[in-house]
């Protein structure tokens, strides 16, 4: 149990003492009320153990806050990367081809170069063909369908003129004709002969694509930090090949190596094709003293390699090459199997930012019983940060630290229904009160002396907290912010506020009882985000009295007192 030795401890000023307001002292001072002395008294409790524990707690918390500040770089403003990529595949492959010459089978080798096996795709992707099926000499005409369960027939009755199944290659003519030998199928109007249902060749025809290489060029940009860079540095060795540990910065990748990294076998994937993701991660520190901005490459198989044969495995598509022979249009149809490479670029760039640092420190001060408040005057370009403890009289007179105003983000504003044709007021609801125009505004009779705009009202709060609401929208005499166009269009518009509430909670039911409260609180938030920019500052921002009361007049509470600002922590 701590011993109360108030006077002694005060005199000695013991370092390991703990200050707090005690009810005993309150009673003590009440006893002395007759002397008209009403100041609260501080009692020092001498207890080494509690004192040390408290100090340890403070030091521990401080250490942790500093650790998080440095480790998570909370002093930085982080921006997502904007990038462009370009990939170039290089390599030559050979494909064995059997042809008939003078009744004899002959094997020839066809060379495939970049133009043959790569197909440009949209977005940050490229395709490398590894296997294919080819049907040569197709032309428009009538021919039997390839025999499957749905196309086999025994007479014309089994076929239907004009019918087209989801898997059919043409439009049925209604006749049942011979396909091969005794097999009969429905005749179709199509590119003839129709493509047979065939399995992809095994092993893959272009399995040598394993040795192809791809060069990836990636330019990145952090627009707000005004910093651009790229993955290929001028001093890079152009004959290098990427290796996770030995050459992690080389932008040239061997296709076989990419698959090895993800634990896949290239020759297996090459048969049916697949999708491979190449991830480029930029974690950039743009501060000059720790500057680092190099990419990290990693790979990820993106298609479902466990899918059963029947579930359309791999990756393939068809394309055709058209030509004219004896004045008839013909085509070569190619069903290409291969690997689609998707290049995904992500990451952030961080740079020291005073606002981030202040916000971080400010939000942590509450652990030490200190809370920061932010105020903004319409006639000052910056924001002011005020420590509550420093507060002597009204918030209006507190000096505070000057903090730059965060840059405005207009992206959200464009979503607001800030149209000029606002719906007409609903009958029965009070219409917006016409405000006085800019310029000298007459001071109302109960306008407090700290007010500079003539529209503020005294606070309703109990005496001790009153100074928190003694704040005007201006530092020097002039027009009130509540007379401005954005204040009327944004903060006082029932239409906009209702939209914002629904934007946050689409199915929110605004019942008559709570509507005004919700709209009022939304208007407060709308004002703070408008004037303070960053959401972190907005939570600790104090509304000027004129705005607070203008909002309350628009969306009043039926009875009782308004509770005012509550600290979010
Ligand atoms: P109530 O509706 O009767 O509770 O009273 P108010 O109209 O004063 O609204 C109280 C709510 O608005 C609380 O959640 C407060 O935190 C918030 N609020 C009131 N004043 C301020 C302010 O100056 N700044 C901020 N950021 N929030 C405020
Ligand atoms: Zn004022
Ligand atoms: Zn004002």
Coordinates of C-alpha atoms and ligand atoms in Angstrom, one line a residue:
X1 CA 0.0 0.0 0.0
X2 CA 1.3 3.4 -0.9
X3 CA 1.7 5.9 1.8
X4 CA 0.3 9.4 1.3
X5 CA 2.9 11.8 2.3
X6 CA 1.9 14.7 0.1
X7 CA 3.6 17.6 1.7
X8 CA 6.9 15.7 2.4
X9 CA 7.1 14.3 -1.1
X10 CA 6.4 17.7 -2.7
X11 CA 9.1 19.2 -0.6
X12 CA 11.6 16.6 -1.4
X13 CA 10.7 16.3 -5.1
X14 CA 11.3 12.5 -5.1
X15 CA 12.0 11.3 -8.6
X16 CA 10.2 8.0 -8.2
X17 CA 6.9 9.5 -7.3
X18 CA 3.5 9.2 -9.0
X19 CA 1.1 12.1 -9.5
X20 CA -2.6 11.8 -9.6
X21 CA -5.7 13.6 -8.5
X22 CA -7.1 12.0 -5.4
X23 CA -10.6 12.2 -4.0
X24 CA -9.0 12.7 -0.6
X25 CA -7.4 16.0 -1.7
X26 CA -10.7 17.1 -3.2
X27 CA -12.3 16.7 0.2
X28 CA -9.3 18.4 1.7
X29 CA -9.7 21.4 -0.6
X30 CA -13.5 21.5 -0.1
X31 CA -12.7 21.8 3.6
X32 CA -10.7 24.9 2.9
X33 CA -13.4 26.4 0.6
X34 CA -14.0 29.0 3.2
X35 CA -10.7 30.6 2.1
X36 CA -11.9 30.8 -1.5
X37 CA -9.1 28.6 -2.7
X38 CA -10.3 26.2 -5.4
X39 CA -7.2 25.0 -7.2
X40 CA -6.9 21.2 -7.5
X41 CA -4.1 19.7 -5.4
X42 CA -1.5 17.2 -6.6
X43 CA -0.6 14.3 -4.4
X44 CA 2.6 12.5 -4.8
X45 CA 2.6 8.9 -3.8
X46 CA 6.0 7.5 -2.9
X47 CA 6.4 4.0 -4.0
X48 CA 9.6 2.8 -5.7
X49 CA 7.9 -0.2 -7.3
X50 CA 5.0 1.6 -8.9
X51 CA 7.3 4.4 -10.0
X52 CA 9.7 2.0 -11.7
X53 CA 6.9 0.1 -13.3
X54 CA 5.4 3.2 -14.8
X55 CA 8.8 4.4 -16.1
X56 CA 9.4 1.0 -17.6
X57 CA 6.0 1.0 -19.3
X58 CA 6.7 4.5 -20.8
X59 CA 10.2 3.5 -22.0
X60 CA 8.8 0.2 -23.4
X61 CA 6.0 2.0 -25.3
X62 CA 8.4 4.6 -26.6
X63 CA 10.8 2.0 -27.8
X64 CA 8.0 0.2 -29.5
X65 CA 6.7 3.3 -31.2
X66 CA 10.2 4.2 -32.4
X67 CA 10.8 0.7 -33.6
X68 CA 7.5 0.7 -35.6
X69 CA 8.4 4.1 -37.0
X70 CA 11.7 3.0 -38.4
X71 CA 10.8 -0.6 -39.3
X72 CA 7.5 0.2 -41.1
X73 CA 8.9 3.5 -42.3
X74 CA 5.8 5.2 -40.9
X75 CA 7.5 8.6 -41.6
X76 CA 7.2 8.0 -45.3
X77 CA 4.4 8.7 -47.7
X78 CA 3.9 5.7 -49.9
X79 CA 2.7 5.6 -53.4
X80 CA 1.8 2.6 -55.6
X81 CA 3.9 2.0 -58.7
X82 CA 2.7 2.9 -62.2
X83 CA 4.5 0.9 -64.9
X84 CA 4.8 -0.2 -68.5
X85 CA 6.3 -3.5 -69.6
X86 CA 7.6 -4.9 -72.9
X87 CA 8.8 -8.4 -73.5
X88 CA 11.0 -9.8 -76.3
X89 CA 11.3 -13.6 -76.8
X90 CA 14.4 -14.9 -78.6
X91 CA 15.3 -18.4 -79.7
X92 CA 15.0 -20.7 -82.7
X93 CA 13.3 -24.1 -82.5
X94 CA 13.0 -27.1 -84.9
X95 CA 9.9 -29.1 -85.6
X96 CA 10.0 -32.6 -87.2
X97 CA 7.6 -32.9 -90.1
X98 CA 6.7 -36.1 -92.1
X99 CA 5.8 -35.7 -95.8
X100 CA 5.1 -38.1 -98.6
X101 CA 7.4 -37.9 -101.6
X102 CA 7.0 -40.3 -104.5
X103 CA 5.0 -42.7 -102.2
X104 CA 7.8 -42.6 -99.6
X105 CA 7.6 -41.2 -96.1
X106 CA 10.2 -38.5 -95.6
X107 CA 11.2 -36.6 -92.5
X108 CA 12.0 -32.9 -92.8
X109 CA 12.9 -30.3 -90.2
X110 CA 11.0 -27.0 -90.1
X111 CA 12.7 -24.1 -88.4
X112 CA 10.6 -22.0 -86.1
X113 CA 11.7 -18.5 -85.3
X114 CA 10.2 -15.7 -83.1
X115 CA 7.6 -14.7 -85.7
X116 CA 6.3 -18.3 -85.9
X117 CA 5.9 -19.1 -82.2
X118 CA 5.1 -15.8 -80.5
X119 CA 1.7 -14.1 -80.8
X120 CA 1.3 -10.6 -79.4
X121 CA -1.4 -10.5 -76.8
X122 CA -3.1 -7.6 -75.2
X123 CA -2.0 -6.2 -71.9
X124 CA 1.2 -7.2 -70.1
X125 CA 1.2 -10.7 -71.6
X126 CA 3.0 -12.7 -74.3
X127 CA 2.5 -16.1 -75.7
X128 CA 5.0 -18.8 -76.7
X129 CA 3.7 -21.6 -78.7
X130 CA 5.0 -25.0 -77.6
X131 CA 2.7 -27.4 -79.4
X132 CA 0.2 -27.3 -82.2
X133 CA -2.3 -29.1 -84.5
X134 CA -2.5 -28.0 -88.1
X135 CA -5.3 -28.5 -90.7
X136 CA -4.1 -27.4 -94.1
X137 CA -6.1 -26.4 -97.2
X138 CA -9.5 -25.8 -95.6
X139 CA -12.1 -24.1 -97.9
X140 CA -15.7 -23.0 -97.7
X141 CA -18.1 -25.8 -98.7
X142 CA -20.3 -28.7 -97.7
X143 CA -18.8 -31.7 -95.9
X144 CA -19.7 -34.3 -93.2
X145 CA -19.1 -33.3 -89.5
X146 CA -16.4 -35.1 -87.5
X147 CA -18.1 -38.2 -86.0
X148 CA -19.0 -37.6 -82.3
X149 CA -22.0 -38.7 -80.3
X150 CA -24.0 -35.7 -81.3
X151 CA -23.2 -35.7 -85.0
X152 CA -23.6 -39.4 -86.0
X153 CA -26.7 -40.2 -88.0
X154 CA -28.3 -43.1 -89.9
X155 CA -30.7 -41.1 -92.1
X156 CA -31.6 -37.5 -93.0
X157 CA -34.1 -37.6 -90.1
X158 CA -31.3 -37.5 -87.6
X159 CA -30.2 -34.1 -88.9
X160 CA -31.9 -30.8 -88.8
X161 CA -31.5 -28.1 -91.4
X162 CA -30.1 -24.8 -90.0
X163 CA -29.2 -26.4 -86.6
X164 CA -25.9 -25.5 -85.0
X165 CA -24.7 -27.1 -81.8
X166 CA -22.3 -25.5 -79.4
X167 CA -19.5 -27.8 -80.5
X168 CA -20.4 -28.0 -84.2
X169 CA -18.0 -26.6 -86.8
X170 CA -20.7 -25.5 -89.2
X171 CA -24.5 -25.2 -90.0
X172 CA -26.3 -28.4 -90.7
X173 CA -27.9 -28.8 -94.1
X174 CA -30.3 -31.5 -93.0
X175 CA -28.6 -34.3 -94.9
X176 CA -26.9 -37.4 -93.5
X177 CA -23.9 -38.4 -95.5
X178 CA -21.0 -40.8 -95.4
X179 CA -17.9 -39.7 -93.4
X180 CA -15.6 -42.7 -93.8
X181 CA -16.5 -46.2 -94.6
X182 CA -19.8 -47.0 -93.0
X183 CA -19.8 -44.1 -90.6
X184 CA -22.3 -41.5 -91.5
X185 CA -22.6 -37.9 -90.0
X186 CA -24.7 -34.9 -90.6
X187 CA -23.6 -32.6 -93.5
X188 CA -22.6 -29.1 -92.6
X189 CA -21.8 -25.9 -94.4
X190 CA -18.4 -25.1 -93.0
X191 CA -14.6 -24.7 -93.6
X192 CA -14.0 -28.2 -95.1
X193 CA -12.6 -30.6 -94.3
X194 CA -13.7 -30.0 -90.7
X195 CA -11.2 -30.2 -87.9
X196 CA -10.9 -33.6 -86.2
X197 CA -11.1 -33.9 -82.4
X198 CA -7.5 -34.8 -81.8
X199 CA -5.2 -34.9 -78.8
X200 CA -2.2 -32.6 -78.6
X201 CA 0.9 -34.3 -79.9
X202 CA 3.2 -35.9 -77.3
X203 CA 6.0 -35.0 -76.7
X204 CA 5.4 -31.4 -77.6
X205 CA 6.5 -30.4 -81.1
X206 CA 8.3 -27.3 -79.9
X207 CA 9.7 -28.7 -76.7
X208 CA 12.9 -26.9 -77.5
X209 CA 11.2 -23.7 -76.5
X210 CA 12.6 -24.5 -73.0
X211 CA 15.9 -22.9 -74.2
X212 CA 14.2 -19.7 -75.5
X213 CA 14.9 -16.6 -73.6
X214 CA 12.8 -13.6 -72.8
X215 CA 14.0 -10.0 -72.2
X216 CA 11.7 -8.0 -70.0
X217 CA 11.8 -4.2 -70.1
X218 CA 10.0 -2.5 -67.3
X219 CA 9.7 1.2 -66.8
X220 CA 8.2 2.4 -63.6
X221 CA 7.0 5.7 -62.3
X222 CA 6.0 7.2 -59.0
X223 CA 4.2 10.3 -60.3
X224 CA 3.7 12.2 -57.0
X225 CA 7.3 11.5 -55.9
X226 CA 8.4 12.6 -59.4
X227 CA 10.7 9.5 -59.8
X228 CA 11.1 7.2 -62.7
X229 CA 13.5 4.3 -63.2
X230 CA 13.6 1.0 -65.1
X231 CA 14.7 -2.6 -64.5
X232 CA 17.5 -2.5 -67.1
X233 CA 20.4 -0.4 -66.0
X234 CA 22.9 0.9 -68.6
X235 CA 25.8 -1.2 -67.2
X236 CA 24.0 -4.5 -67.4
X237 CA 25.7 -7.5 -69.2
X238 CA 23.5 -8.2 -72.2
X239 CA 24.5 -11.9 -72.3
X240 CA 23.4 -12.7 -68.8
X241 CA 20.7 -15.1 -67.7
X242 CA 18.6 -14.6 -64.7
X243 CA 19.5 -16.7 -61.6
X244 CA 17.7 -16.3 -58.3
X245 CA 20.9 -16.0 -56.3
X246 CA 23.8 -15.6 -58.7
X247 CA 22.2 -13.1 -61.0
X248 CA 19.0 -11.7 -59.5
X249 CA 19.1 -8.4 -61.4
X250 CA 19.4 -9.9 -64.9
X251 CA 16.3 -9.1 -67.0
X252 CA 16.8 -12.0 -69.4
X253 CA 15.0 -15.2 -68.4
X254 CA 15.3 -18.7 -69.8
X255 CA 11.8 -20.2 -70.1
X256 CA 12.9 -23.6 -68.7
X257 CA 14.4 -21.9 -65.6
X258 CA 11.2 -20.1 -64.9
X259 CA 9.4 -23.4 -64.7
X260 CA 12.1 -24.9 -62.6
X261 CA 11.6 -22.1 -60.1
X262 CA 8.0 -23.0 -59.6
X263 CA 8.7 -26.8 -59.5
X264 CA 7.1 -27.6 -62.8
X265 CA 8.5 -29.6 -65.7
X266 CA 8.7 -27.6 -68.9
X267 CA 8.2 -30.6 -71.2
X268 CA 5.0 -31.6 -69.4
X269 CA 3.5 -28.2 -69.5
X270 CA 4.5 -27.7 -73.1
X271 CA 2.1 -30.4 -74.3
X272 CA -1.2 -28.8 -73.2
X273 CA 0.1 -25.3 -72.4
X274 CA -0.3 -23.2 -69.3
X275 CA -0.2 -19.8 -67.8
X276 CA 2.8 -18.5 -65.9
X277 CA 3.0 -15.3 -63.9
X278 CA 6.2 -13.3 -63.8
X279 CA 6.0 -10.9 -60.8
X280 CA 8.1 -7.8 -60.6
X281 CA 8.0 -6.3 -57.1
X282 CA 9.4 -2.8 -56.5
X283 CA 9.8 -1.9 -52.9
X284 CA 11.5 1.5 -53.3
X285 CA 12.9 3.7 -50.6
X286 CA 13.3 7.1 -52.3
X287 CA 15.0 8.9 -49.3
X288 CA 18.4 10.0 -50.4
X289 CA 20.1 8.6 -47.3
X290 CA 18.7 5.0 -47.8
X291 CA 18.0 5.1 -51.5
X292 CA 17.1 1.7 -52.9
X293 CA 14.9 1.0 -55.9
X294 CA 15.6 -2.3 -57.6
X295 CA 13.1 -4.9 -58.7
X296 CA 12.6 -8.4 -57.3
X297 CA 11.5 -11.1 -59.7
X298 CA 9.4 -14.1 -58.8
X299 CA 7.3 -16.6 -60.6
X300 CA 3.9 -18.2 -60.0
X301 CA 2.0 -20.8 -62.0
X302 CA -1.4 -19.2 -62.6
X303 CA -3.4 -22.0 -64.3
X304 CA -4.9 -24.9 -62.5
X305 CA -2.3 -27.7 -62.9
X306 CA -4.4 -30.2 -61.0
X307 CA -7.4 -30.0 -63.4
X308 CA -8.5 -33.3 -64.9
X309 CA -8.2 -33.8 -68.6
X310 CA -11.9 -33.3 -69.1
X311 CA -11.9 -29.8 -67.6
X312 CA -10.1 -28.1 -70.5
X313 CA -6.6 -28.3 -69.2
X314 CA -3.7 -26.1 -70.2
X315 CA -3.9 -23.1 -72.5
X316 CA -4.7 -23.1 -76.2
X317 CA -6.4 -21.1 -78.9
X318 CA -7.0 -21.3 -82.7
X319 CA -5.9 -19.0 -85.4
X320 CA -5.8 -19.2 -89.2
X321 CA -3.6 -18.1 -92.0
X322 CA -5.5 -17.2 -95.2
X323 CA -4.4 -17.5 -98.8
X324 CA -5.8 -17.9 -102.3
X325 CA -5.2 -20.9 -104.5
X326 CA -6.7 -21.2 -108.0
X327 CA -8.9 -18.2 -107.2
X328 CA -10.5 -19.9 -104.2
X329 CA -10.0 -18.7 -100.7
X330 CA -8.3 -21.2 -98.5
X331 CA -6.9 -21.3 -95.0
X332 CA -4.5 -23.2 -92.7
X333 CA -6.1 -23.6 -89.3
X334 CA -3.7 -23.8 -86.3
X335 CA -4.7 -24.9 -82.8
X336 CA -1.9 -23.5 -80.8
X337 CA -0.9 -24.9 -77.4
X338 CA 1.6 -22.9 -75.4
X339 CA 2.4 -20.8 -72.4
X340 CA 1.0 -17.4 -71.7
X341 CA 3.2 -15.3 -69.6
X342 CA 1.5 -12.6 -67.6
X343 CA 3.8 -9.9 -66.2
X344 CA 2.5 -8.4 -63.0
X345 CA 4.2 -5.3 -61.7
X346 CA 3.4 -4.1 -58.2
X347 CA 5.0 -2.3 -55.3
X348 CA 5.3 1.0 -53.6
X349 CA 7.7 3.9 -53.4
X350 CA 8.1 5.7 -50.0
X351 CA 9.6 9.1 -49.3
X352 CA 9.9 11.1 -46.1
X353 CA 6.9 13.2 -45.5
X354 CA 6.4 15.6 -42.6
X355 CA 2.6 15.1 -42.5
X356 CA 3.0 11.3 -42.2
X357 CA 5.5 11.8 -39.4
X358 CA 3.3 14.3 -37.5
X359 CA 0.2 12.1 -37.9
X360 CA 2.1 9.1 -36.6
X361 CA 3.5 10.9 -33.6
X362 CA 0.2 12.6 -33.0
X363 CA -1.8 9.4 -33.0
X364 CA 0.7 7.8 -30.6
X365 CA 0.8 10.6 -28.1
X366 CA -2.5 9.5 -26.7
X367 CA -0.7 6.7 -25.0
X368 CA 1.0 9.3 -22.8
X369 CA -2.2 11.2 -22.1
X370 CA -1.5 13.8 -24.6
X371 CA -3.7 14.3 -27.6
X372 CA -3.2 16.6 -30.5
X373 CA -5.9 18.6 -32.1
X374 CA -5.7 20.1 -35.5
X375 CA -7.3 23.4 -36.5
X376 CA -7.6 25.1 -39.8
X377 CA -8.3 28.8 -40.5
X378 CA -9.7 29.8 -43.8
X379 CA -7.3 32.8 -44.0
X380 CA -4.2 30.6 -43.5
X381 CA -2.6 28.3 -46.0
X382 CA -1.4 25.7 -43.4
X383 CA -3.0 23.6 -40.7
X384 CA -2.2 24.1 -37.0
X385 CA -1.4 21.4 -34.6
X386 CA -2.3 22.2 -31.0
X387 CA -1.4 20.2 -27.9
X388 CA -4.3 20.1 -25.6
X389 CA -2.1 20.5 -22.5
X390 CA -0.7 23.7 -23.9
X391 CA -4.2 25.1 -24.1
X392 CA -4.6 28.1 -21.8
X393 CA -7.8 29.8 -22.8
X394 CA -9.7 29.3 -26.0
X395 CA -8.6 27.1 -28.8
X396 CA -8.7 30.2 -31.0
X397 CA -5.7 31.7 -29.1
X398 CA -3.6 28.6 -29.0
X399 CA -0.5 29.1 -31.1
X400 CA 0.3 25.5 -32.1
X401 CA 2.7 24.2 -34.7
X402 CA 2.2 24.9 -38.4
X403 CA 1.7 21.8 -40.5
X404 CA 1.5 21.9 -44.3
X405 CA -2.0 21.1 -45.6
X406 CA -2.0 17.6 -47.3
X407 CA -2.5 17.9 -51.1
X408 CA -6.1 17.7 -52.2
X409 CA -7.3 14.4 -53.6
X410 CA -10.1 15.2 -56.1
X411 CA -10.8 11.6 -57.0
X412 CA -13.6 11.1 -54.5
X413 CA -15.1 14.5 -55.2
X414 CA -15.9 13.5 -58.7
X415 CA -18.2 10.8 -57.4
X416 CA -20.4 13.3 -55.5
X417 CA -23.7 14.3 -57.0
X418 CA -22.7 17.9 -56.9
X419 CA -25.0 18.7 -59.8
X420 CA -26.5 22.1 -60.4
X421 CA -30.0 20.7 -60.5
X422 CA -30.4 19.7 -56.9
X423 CA -33.9 18.3 -56.3
X424 CA -36.5 20.8 -55.2
X425 CA -37.0 21.0 -51.4
X426 CA -39.6 18.4 -50.2
X427 CA -42.7 20.3 -48.8
X428 CA -42.8 20.2 -45.1
X429 CA -39.0 20.2 -44.7
X430 CA -37.4 23.5 -43.7
X431 CA -35.7 25.2 -46.7
X432 CA -32.1 26.2 -46.6
X433 CA -31.9 29.6 -44.9
X434 CA -30.6 32.2 -47.3
X435 CA -27.2 33.2 -46.1
X436 CA -25.7 36.7 -46.1
X437 CA -23.3 37.4 -48.9
X438 CA -19.6 37.9 -48.4
X439 CA -18.1 40.9 -46.9
X440 CA -18.7 42.6 -43.6
X441 CA -21.1 40.5 -41.6
X442 CA -23.0 42.1 -38.7
X443 CA -22.0 40.6 -35.4
X444 CA -24.8 38.8 -33.7
X445 CA -25.6 40.0 -30.2
X446 CA -24.3 36.8 -28.5
X447 CA -21.2 36.5 -30.7
X448 CA -18.2 35.8 -28.4
X449 CA -15.3 38.1 -28.4
X450 CA -12.8 35.5 -29.8
X451 CA -14.9 35.3 -33.0
X452 CA -13.6 36.9 -36.1
X453 CA -16.3 36.0 -38.6
X454 CA -19.4 37.2 -36.7
X455 CA -21.1 33.8 -36.9
X456 CA -19.8 31.9 -33.9
X457 CA -21.8 31.1 -30.9
X458 CA -20.9 30.3 -27.3
X459 CA -20.2 26.7 -26.5
X460 CA -22.8 24.4 -24.8
X461 CA -20.2 22.3 -23.1
X462 CA -19.5 22.3 -19.4
X463 CA -17.0 24.9 -18.3
X464 CA -13.8 22.7 -18.3
X465 CA -14.2 21.5 -21.9
X466 CA -15.6 24.8 -23.2
X467 CA -12.2 26.1 -24.5
X468 CA -12.2 23.2 -27.1
X469 CA -15.2 24.7 -28.9
X470 CA -14.0 28.3 -28.7
X471 CA -12.7 28.3 -32.2
X472 CA -13.5 30.6 -35.2
X473 CA -13.1 29.8 -38.9
X474 CA -10.7 32.8 -39.2
X475 CA -7.7 34.2 -37.5
X476 CA -8.3 37.7 -38.7
X477 CA -11.5 39.7 -39.2
X478 CA -13.5 38.8 -42.4
X479 CA -16.2 36.8 -44.1
X480 CA -17.2 33.4 -42.6
X481 CA -16.5 30.1 -44.3
X482 CA -20.2 29.1 -43.9
X483 CA -21.1 31.7 -46.5
X484 CA -18.8 30.1 -49.1
X485 CA -20.2 28.1 -52.1
X486 CA -18.6 24.8 -51.3
X487 CA -19.8 24.9 -47.7
X488 CA -23.4 25.3 -49.0
X489 CA -23.0 22.8 -51.8
X490 CA -21.1 20.2 -49.9
X491 CA -21.7 20.4 -46.2
X492 CA -25.2 21.7 -46.0
X493 CA -26.7 19.7 -48.9
X494 CA -29.0 17.0 -47.6
X495 CA -28.8 15.5 -51.1
X496 CA -25.0 15.1 -51.0
X497 CA -24.9 13.9 -47.4
X498 CA -27.5 11.4 -48.0
X499 CA -25.6 10.1 -51.0
X500 CA -22.4 9.9 -48.9
X501 CA -24.2 7.9 -46.2
X502 CA -25.5 5.6 -48.9
X503 CA -22.2 5.4 -50.6
X504 CA -20.7 4.1 -47.3
X505 CA -23.7 1.8 -46.6
X506 CA -25.7 1.2 -49.7
X507 CA -28.8 -0.3 -48.0
X508 CA -28.9 2.1 -45.0
X509 CA -32.4 3.0 -44.0
X510 CA -32.7 6.6 -42.9
X511 CA -35.6 6.6 -40.5
X512 CA -37.1 9.9 -39.4
X513 CA -35.7 9.8 -35.8
X514 CA -32.0 9.3 -36.5
X515 CA -31.8 10.9 -40.0
X516 CA -30.8 14.4 -38.6
X517 CA -28.1 12.9 -36.3
X518 CA -26.6 10.9 -39.1
X519 CA -26.7 13.8 -41.5
X520 CA -25.2 16.1 -38.9
X521 CA -22.3 13.7 -38.1
X522 CA -21.8 13.1 -41.8
X523 CA -21.6 16.8 -42.3
X524 CA -18.9 17.2 -39.6
X525 CA -16.9 14.4 -41.2
X526 CA -17.4 16.0 -44.6
X527 CA -16.2 19.3 -43.3
X528 CA -13.0 17.9 -41.7
X529 CA -12.1 15.8 -44.7
X530 CA -12.6 18.9 -46.9
X531 CA -10.5 21.2 -44.8
X532 CA -7.8 18.8 -43.6
X533 CA -7.4 16.6 -46.6
X534 CA -6.0 13.5 -44.9
X535 CA -8.4 11.2 -43.0
X536 CA -5.8 10.8 -40.2
X537 CA -5.9 14.5 -39.5
X538 CA -9.7 14.7 -39.9
X539 CA -10.3 12.5 -36.9
X540 CA -8.5 14.9 -34.6
X541 CA -9.7 18.1 -36.4
X542 CA -11.8 20.6 -34.5
X543 CA -14.7 22.3 -36.2
X544 CA -15.0 26.1 -35.9
X545 CA -17.9 27.2 -33.8
X546 CA -19.7 28.9 -36.8
X547 CA -19.6 25.7 -38.9
X548 CA -20.6 23.5 -36.0
X549 CA -23.7 25.7 -35.3
X550 CA -24.5 26.2 -38.9
X551 CA -24.6 22.4 -39.4
X552 CA -26.6 21.9 -36.2
X553 CA -29.1 24.6 -37.4
X554 CA -29.5 22.7 -40.6
X555 CA -29.8 19.2 -39.0
X556 CA -31.0 20.0 -35.5
X557 CA -31.4 17.6 -32.6
X558 CA -35.0 17.6 -31.3
X559 CA -34.2 18.0 -27.7
X560 CA -31.3 18.0 -25.3
X561 CA -27.7 19.0 -25.6
X562 CA -25.2 18.3 -28.2
X563 CA -22.3 16.2 -27.0
X564 CA -19.5 17.8 -29.1
X565 CA -16.1 16.5 -30.0
X566 CA -15.1 13.1 -28.7
X567 CA -11.5 11.9 -29.1
X568 CA -11.4 8.7 -31.2
X569 CA -9.0 7.1 -28.8
Ligands
LIG1 P1 -24.6 14.4 -30.6 O1 -25.1 14.2 -32.0 O2 -25.7 14.9 -29.6 O3 -23.8 13.3 -30.1 O4 -23.7 15.7 -30.7 P2 -22.9 16.4 -31.9 O5 -23.8 16.9 -32.9 O6 -21.9 17.3 -31.3 O7 -22.1 15.2 -32.5 C1 -21.1 14.4 -31.8 C2 -20.3 13.6 -32.8 O8 -19.7 14.4 -33.7 C3 -19.2 12.9 -32.0 O9 -19.0 11.6 -32.7 C4 -18.0 13.7 -32.2 O10 -16.8 13.0 -32.2 C5 -18.3 14.3 -33.6 N1 -17.8 15.7 -33.5 C6 -18.4 16.8 -32.9 N2 -17.6 17.8 -33.1 C7 -16.5 17.5 -33.7 C8 -15.3 18.1 -34.1 O11 -15.1 19.3 -33.9 N3 -14.4 17.4 -34.8 C9 -14.5 16.1 -35.1 N4 -13.6 15.5 -35.8 N5 -15.6 15.4 -34.7 C10 -16.6 16.1 -34.1
LIG2 ZN1 -16.4 33.1 -35.9
LIG3 ZN1 -17.0 31.5 -39.4

